[in-house]
């Protein structure tokens, strides 16, 4: 998406809702972006938002993903324009999606254990 805002966040939450198994609760971990806490968010019953405390990037698994992408796919480049940036970023994301073990290692937290049901 070319913009991040409440409408984009609602689309994201709708996609999560559709992918979550019946009887399961999704818990997206969120930083302090304004659209993450808007009263206009449309939350389904199977989503609980988990806001992170301010100034705690070490708790946010996505910070590790962005660091990996910058260090391996996106650094030391100059682009010709917006379309080139989008193409490069989409290509980098698609490469990362082919690396599920890497994603798991970047986002795993020893203190975050699923509870036995």
mmCIF file of N, CA, C and O in Angstrom, residues 38-101:
data_model
loop_
_atom_site.group_PDB
_atom_site.id
_atom_site.type_symbol
_atom_site.label_atom_id
_atom_site.label_comp_id
_atom_site.label_asym_id
_atom_site.label_seq_id
_atom_site.Cartn_x
_atom_site.Cartn_y
_atom_site.Cartn_z
ATOM 1 N N UNK A 38 -6.226 3.856 16.762
ATOM 2 C CA UNK A 38 -7.357 4.713 16.428
ATOM 3 C C UNK A 38 -8.673 4.099 16.893
ATOM 4 O O UNK A 38 -8.885 2.886 16.765
ATOM 5 N N UNK A 39 -9.568 4.908 17.406
ATOM 6 C CA UNK A 39 -10.899 4.389 17.757
ATOM 7 C C UNK A 39 -11.700 3.972 16.527
ATOM 8 O O UNK A 39 -12.725 3.311 16.650
ATOM 9 N N UNK A 40 -11.210 4.319 15.341
ATOM 10 C CA UNK A 40 -11.900 3.932 14.099
ATOM 11 C C UNK A 40 -11.475 2.550 13.600
ATOM 12 O O UNK A 40 -11.945 2.100 12.559
ATOM 13 N N UNK A 41 -10.599 1.865 14.330
ATOM 14 C CA UNK A 41 -10.227 0.506 13.923
ATOM 15 C C UNK A 41 -11.419 -0.417 14.055
ATOM 16 O O UNK A 41 -12.196 -0.327 15.011
ATOM 17 N N UNK A 42 -11.545 -1.313 13.093
ATOM 18 C CA UNK A 42 -12.645 -2.281 13.080
ATOM 19 C C UNK A 42 -12.088 -3.638 13.500
ATOM 20 O O UNK A 42 -11.486 -4.345 12.701
ATOM 21 N N UNK A 43 -12.283 -3.978 14.765
ATOM 22 C CA UNK A 43 -11.738 -5.213 15.319
ATOM 23 C C UNK A 43 -12.782 -6.313 15.367
ATOM 24 O O UNK A 43 -13.862 -6.123 15.908
ATOM 25 N N UNK A 44 -12.423 -7.442 14.810
ATOM 26 C CA UNK A 44 -13.285 -8.620 14.899
ATOM 27 C C UNK A 44 -13.082 -9.260 16.276
ATOM 28 O O UNK A 44 -12.133 -8.941 16.998
ATOM 29 N N UNK A 45 -13.966 -10.189 16.622
ATOM 30 C CA UNK A 45 -13.876 -10.852 17.923
ATOM 31 C C UNK A 45 -12.643 -11.737 18.061
ATOM 32 O O UNK A 45 -12.273 -12.100 19.172
ATOM 33 N N UNK A 46 -12.011 -12.097 16.940
ATOM 34 C CA UNK A 46 -10.865 -13.000 17.017
ATOM 35 C C UNK A 46 -9.520 -12.267 16.931
ATOM 36 O O UNK A 46 -8.502 -12.871 16.631
ATOM 37 N N UNK A 47 -9.519 -10.958 17.210
ATOM 38 C CA UNK A 47 -8.285 -10.176 17.215
ATOM 39 C C UNK A 47 -8.200 -9.366 18.502
ATOM 40 O O UNK A 47 -9.158 -8.701 18.901
ATOM 41 N N UNK A 48 -7.036 -9.460 19.147
ATOM 42 C CA UNK A 48 -6.723 -8.631 20.308
ATOM 43 C C UNK A 48 -5.414 -7.923 19.998
ATOM 44 O O UNK A 48 -4.411 -8.573 19.701
ATOM 45 N N UNK A 49 -5.418 -6.603 20.051
ATOM 46 C CA UNK A 49 -4.222 -5.828 19.748
ATOM 47 C C UNK A 49 -3.314 -5.769 20.979
ATOM 48 O O UNK A 49 -3.783 -5.576 22.093
ATOM 49 N N UNK A 50 -2.008 -5.918 20.756
ATOM 50 C CA UNK A 50 -1.024 -5.856 21.836
ATOM 51 C C UNK A 50 -0.075 -4.686 21.558
ATOM 52 O O UNK A 50 0.885 -4.823 20.800
ATOM 53 N N UNK A 51 -0.356 -3.523 22.146
ATOM 54 C CA UNK A 51 0.528 -2.382 21.917
ATOM 55 C C UNK A 51 1.820 -2.542 22.722
ATOM 56 O O UNK A 51 1.798 -2.973 23.877
ATOM 57 N N UNK A 52 2.935 -2.198 22.090
ATOM 58 C CA UNK A 52 4.221 -2.221 22.768
ATOM 59 C C UNK A 52 4.423 -0.923 23.540
ATOM 60 O O UNK A 52 3.880 0.112 23.167
ATOM 61 N N UNK A 53 5.225 -0.970 24.593
ATOM 62 C CA UNK A 53 5.529 0.292 25.279
ATOM 63 C C UNK A 53 6.369 1.193 24.372
ATOM 64 O O UNK A 53 7.059 0.701 23.472
ATOM 65 N N UNK A 54 6.316 2.500 24.589
ATOM 66 C CA UNK A 54 7.109 3.400 23.751
ATOM 67 C C UNK A 54 8.604 3.162 23.938
ATOM 68 O O UNK A 54 9.047 2.748 25.004
ATOM 69 N N UNK A 55 9.347 3.430 22.898
ATOM 70 C CA UNK A 55 10.810 3.359 22.928
ATOM 71 C C UNK A 55 11.324 1.979 23.322
ATOM 72 O O UNK A 55 12.258 1.854 24.103
ATOM 73 N N UNK A 56 10.713 0.933 22.763
ATOM 74 C CA UNK A 56 11.133 -0.436 23.070
ATOM 75 C C UNK A 56 11.253 -1.253 21.784
ATOM 76 O O UNK A 56 10.590 -2.274 21.621
ATOM 77 N N UNK A 57 12.118 -0.827 20.840
ATOM 78 C CA UNK A 57 12.219 -1.560 19.578
ATOM 79 C C UNK A 57 12.686 -3.004 19.753
ATOM 80 O O UNK A 57 12.379 -3.854 18.923
ATOM 81 N N UNK A 58 13.371 -3.294 20.849
ATOM 82 C CA UNK A 58 13.827 -4.666 21.078
ATOM 83 C C UNK A 58 12.668 -5.639 21.303
ATOM 84 O O UNK A 58 12.822 -6.845 21.150
ATOM 85 N N UNK A 59 11.504 -5.119 21.635
ATOM 86 C CA UNK A 59 10.329 -5.964 21.824
ATOM 87 C C UNK A 59 9.558 -6.192 20.535
ATOM 88 O O UNK A 59 8.687 -7.046 20.476
ATOM 89 N N UNK A 60 9.856 -5.418 19.508
ATOM 90 C CA UNK A 60 9.102 -5.472 18.261
ATOM 91 C C UNK A 60 9.817 -6.372 17.254
ATOM 92 O O UNK A 60 10.842 -5.986 16.694
ATOM 93 N N UNK A 61 9.287 -7.562 16.987
ATOM 94 C CA UNK A 61 9.934 -8.482 16.047
ATOM 95 C C UNK A 61 10.128 -7.897 14.650
ATOM 96 O O UNK A 61 11.098 -8.219 13.971
ATOM 97 N N UNK A 62 9.236 -7.007 14.229
ATOM 98 C CA UNK A 62 9.372 -6.434 12.890
ATOM 99 C C UNK A 62 10.616 -5.559 12.763
ATOM 100 O O UNK A 62 11.152 -5.397 11.671
ATOM 101 N N UNK A 63 11.094 -4.999 13.852
ATOM 102 C CA UNK A 63 12.327 -4.207 13.791
ATOM 103 C C UNK A 63 13.484 -5.073 13.296
ATOM 104 O O UNK A 63 14.324 -4.618 12.532
ATOM 105 N N UNK A 64 13.506 -6.345 13.719
ATOM 106 C CA UNK A 64 14.551 -7.262 13.252
ATOM 107 C C UNK A 64 14.377 -7.590 11.768
ATOM 108 O O UNK A 64 15.359 -7.729 11.044
ATOM 109 N N UNK A 65 13.142 -7.703 11.333
ATOM 110 C CA UNK A 65 12.877 -7.984 9.916
ATOM 111 C C UNK A 65 13.358 -6.807 9.070
ATOM 112 O O UNK A 65 14.053 -7.001 8.068
ATOM 113 N N UNK A 66 13.003 -5.570 9.474
ATOM 114 C CA UNK A 66 13.422 -4.399 8.693
ATOM 115 C C UNK A 66 14.944 -4.280 8.671
ATOM 116 O O UNK A 66 15.538 -3.960 7.642
ATOM 117 N N UNK A 67 15.581 -4.549 9.811
ATOM 118 C CA UNK A 67 17.045 -4.493 9.863
ATOM 119 C C UNK A 67 17.662 -5.505 8.895
ATOM 120 O O UNK A 67 18.605 -5.193 8.171
ATOM 121 N N UNK A 68 17.122 -6.715 8.863
ATOM 122 C CA UNK A 68 17.608 -7.742 7.946
ATOM 123 C C UNK A 68 17.417 -7.305 6.491
ATOM 124 O O UNK A 68 18.322 -7.439 5.666
ATOM 125 N N UNK A 69 16.238 -6.784 6.189
ATOM 126 C CA UNK A 69 15.962 -6.375 4.801
ATOM 127 C C UNK A 69 16.867 -5.220 4.373
ATOM 128 O O UNK A 69 17.402 -5.231 3.267
ATOM 129 N N UNK A 70 17.043 -4.245 5.253
ATOM 130 C CA UNK A 70 17.942 -3.135 4.911
ATOM 131 C C UNK A 70 19.361 -3.655 4.699
ATOM 132 O O UNK A 70 20.030 -3.268 3.741
ATOM 133 N N UNK A 71 19.823 -4.522 5.580
ATOM 134 C CA UNK A 71 21.191 -5.008 5.503
ATOM 135 C C UNK A 71 21.460 -5.957 4.353
ATOM 136 O O UNK A 71 22.599 -6.073 3.887
ATOM 137 N N UNK A 72 20.419 -6.632 3.862
ATOM 138 C CA UNK A 72 20.628 -7.652 2.839
ATOM 139 C C UNK A 72 20.042 -7.334 1.469
ATOM 140 O O UNK A 72 20.499 -7.894 0.469
ATOM 141 N N UNK A 73 19.041 -6.480 1.411
ATOM 142 C CA UNK A 73 18.370 -6.244 0.140
ATOM 143 C C UNK A 73 18.245 -4.768 -0.255
ATOM 144 O O UNK A 73 18.084 -4.469 -1.425
ATOM 145 N N UNK A 74 18.244 -3.870 0.710
ATOM 146 C CA UNK A 74 17.834 -2.496 0.407
ATOM 147 C C UNK A 74 18.891 -1.422 0.643
ATOM 148 O O UNK A 74 18.652 -0.263 0.329
ATOM 149 N N UNK A 75 20.034 -1.768 1.175
ATOM 150 C CA UNK A 75 21.021 -0.731 1.505
ATOM 151 C C UNK A 75 21.929 -0.402 0.324
ATOM 152 O O UNK A 75 22.046 -1.181 -0.629
ATOM 153 N N UNK A 76 22.559 0.753 0.412
ATOM 154 C CA UNK A 76 23.549 1.214 -0.573
ATOM 155 C C UNK A 76 22.984 1.232 -2.001
ATOM 156 O O UNK A 76 23.597 0.720 -2.923
ATOM 157 N N UNK A 77 21.821 1.823 -2.154
ATOM 158 C CA UNK A 77 21.171 1.901 -3.460
ATOM 159 C C UNK A 77 20.659 3.313 -3.704
ATOM 160 O O UNK A 77 20.317 4.023 -2.772
ATOM 161 N N UNK A 78 20.561 3.649 -4.949
ATOM 162 C CA UNK A 78 19.916 4.886 -5.374
ATOM 163 C C UNK A 78 18.873 4.483 -6.411
ATOM 164 O O UNK A 78 19.179 3.740 -7.340
ATOM 165 N N UNK A 79 17.655 4.972 -6.224
ATOM 166 C CA UNK A 79 16.575 4.606 -7.133
ATOM 167 C C UNK A 79 16.251 5.768 -8.059
ATOM 168 O O UNK A 79 16.435 6.933 -7.713
ATOM 169 N N UNK A 80 15.715 5.417 -9.219
ATOM 170 C CA UNK A 80 15.351 6.423 -10.217
ATOM 171 C C UNK A 80 14.021 7.112 -9.907
ATOM 172 O O UNK A 80 13.721 8.148 -10.480
ATOM 173 N N UNK A 81 13.233 6.545 -9.039
ATOM 174 C CA UNK A 81 11.945 7.155 -8.719
ATOM 175 C C UNK A 81 11.109 6.235 -7.852
ATOM 176 O O UNK A 81 11.533 5.147 -7.444
ATOM 177 N N UNK A 82 9.905 6.689 -7.588
ATOM 178 C CA UNK A 82 8.975 5.977 -6.710
ATOM 179 C C UNK A 82 8.722 4.547 -7.176
ATOM 180 O O UNK A 82 8.764 3.604 -6.379
ATOM 181 N N UNK A 83 8.444 4.362 -8.465
ATOM 182 C CA UNK A 83 8.146 3.018 -8.983
ATOM 183 C C UNK A 83 9.318 2.069 -8.772
ATOM 184 O O UNK A 83 9.124 0.893 -8.449
ATOM 185 N N UNK A 84 10.533 2.557 -8.932
ATOM 186 C CA UNK A 84 11.722 1.722 -8.720
ATOM 187 C C UNK A 84 11.853 1.334 -7.247
ATOM 188 O O UNK A 84 12.252 0.206 -6.930
ATOM 189 N N UNK A 85 11.507 2.246 -6.361
ATOM 190 C CA UNK A 85 11.550 1.937 -4.923
ATOM 191 C C UNK A 85 10.538 0.851 -4.606
ATOM 192 O O UNK A 85 10.845 -0.128 -3.921
ATOM 193 N N UNK A 86 9.317 1.016 -5.098
ATOM 194 C CA UNK A 86 8.265 0.025 -4.846
ATOM 195 C C UNK A 86 8.669 -1.340 -5.410
ATOM 196 O O UNK A 86 8.523 -2.364 -4.734
ATOM 197 N N UNK A 87 9.179 -1.363 -6.619
ATOM 198 C CA UNK A 87 9.596 -2.625 -7.237
ATOM 199 C C UNK A 87 10.699 -3.301 -6.428
ATOM 200 O O UNK A 87 10.647 -4.506 -6.179
ATOM 201 N N UNK A 88 11.668 -2.542 -5.992
ATOM 202 C CA UNK A 88 12.763 -3.103 -5.203
ATOM 203 C C UNK A 88 12.276 -3.618 -3.856
ATOM 204 O O UNK A 88 12.656 -4.716 -3.426
ATOM 205 N N UNK A 89 11.433 -2.843 -3.194
ATOM 206 C CA UNK A 89 10.916 -3.264 -1.888
ATOM 207 C C UNK A 89 10.032 -4.508 -2.005
ATOM 208 O O UNK A 89 10.129 -5.424 -1.182
ATOM 209 N N UNK A 90 9.199 -4.560 -3.025
ATOM 210 C CA UNK A 90 8.362 -5.750 -3.249
ATOM 211 C C UNK A 90 9.225 -6.962 -3.558
ATOM 212 O O UNK A 90 8.968 -8.065 -3.050
ATOM 213 N N UNK A 91 10.256 -6.769 -4.358
ATOM 214 C CA UNK A 91 11.173 -7.870 -4.654
ATOM 215 C C UNK A 91 11.883 -8.366 -3.414
ATOM 216 O O UNK A 91 12.029 -9.579 -3.195
ATOM 217 N N UNK A 92 12.315 -7.435 -2.568
ATOM 218 C CA UNK A 92 12.983 -7.811 -1.316
ATOM 219 C C UNK A 92 12.024 -8.578 -0.408
ATOM 220 O O UNK A 92 12.383 -9.600 0.175
ATOM 221 N N UNK A 93 10.798 -8.082 -0.304
ATOM 222 C CA UNK A 93 9.801 -8.766 0.535
ATOM 223 C C UNK A 93 9.521 -10.174 0.006
ATOM 224 O O UNK A 93 9.447 -11.124 0.774
ATOM 225 N N UNK A 94 9.382 -10.297 -1.312
ATOM 226 C CA UNK A 94 9.124 -11.617 -1.896
ATOM 227 C C UNK A 94 10.293 -12.571 -1.673
ATOM 228 O O UNK A 94 10.085 -13.768 -1.446
ATOM 229 N N UNK A 95 11.523 -12.070 -1.723
ATOM 230 C CA UNK A 95 12.687 -12.911 -1.396
ATOM 231 C C UNK A 95 12.597 -13.388 0.044
ATOM 232 O O UNK A 95 12.848 -14.561 0.342
ATOM 233 N N UNK A 96 12.275 -12.467 0.943
ATOM 234 C CA UNK A 96 12.168 -12.839 2.360
ATOM 235 C C UNK A 96 11.067 -13.878 2.576
ATOM 236 O O UNK A 96 11.236 -14.795 3.384
ATOM 237 N N UNK A 97 9.969 -13.774 1.844
ATOM 238 C CA UNK A 97 8.869 -14.732 2.001
ATOM 239 C C UNK A 97 9.279 -16.148 1.595
ATOM 240 O O UNK A 97 8.628 -17.117 1.978
ATOM 241 N N UNK A 98 10.365 -16.272 0.841
ATOM 242 C CA UNK A 98 10.885 -17.587 0.458
ATOM 243 C C UNK A 98 11.859 -18.132 1.499
ATOM 244 O O UNK A 98 12.479 -19.170 1.287
ATOM 245 N N UNK A 99 11.971 -17.437 2.636
ATOM 246 C CA UNK A 99 12.922 -17.804 3.685
ATOM 247 C C UNK A 99 12.209 -17.970 5.031
ATOM 248 O O UNK A 99 12.488 -17.255 5.993
ATOM 249 N N UNK A 100 11.276 -18.920 5.154
ATOM 250 C CA UNK A 100 10.498 -19.021 6.393
ATOM 251 C C UNK A 100 11.358 -19.288 7.633
ATOM 252 O O UNK A 100 11.039 -18.805 8.724
ATOM 253 N N UNK A 101 12.447 -20.024 7.472
ATOM 254 C CA UNK A 101 13.309 -20.278 8.627
ATOM 255 C C UNK A 101 13.962 -18.986 9.100
ATOM 256 O O UNK A 101 14.129 -18.753 10.293
#
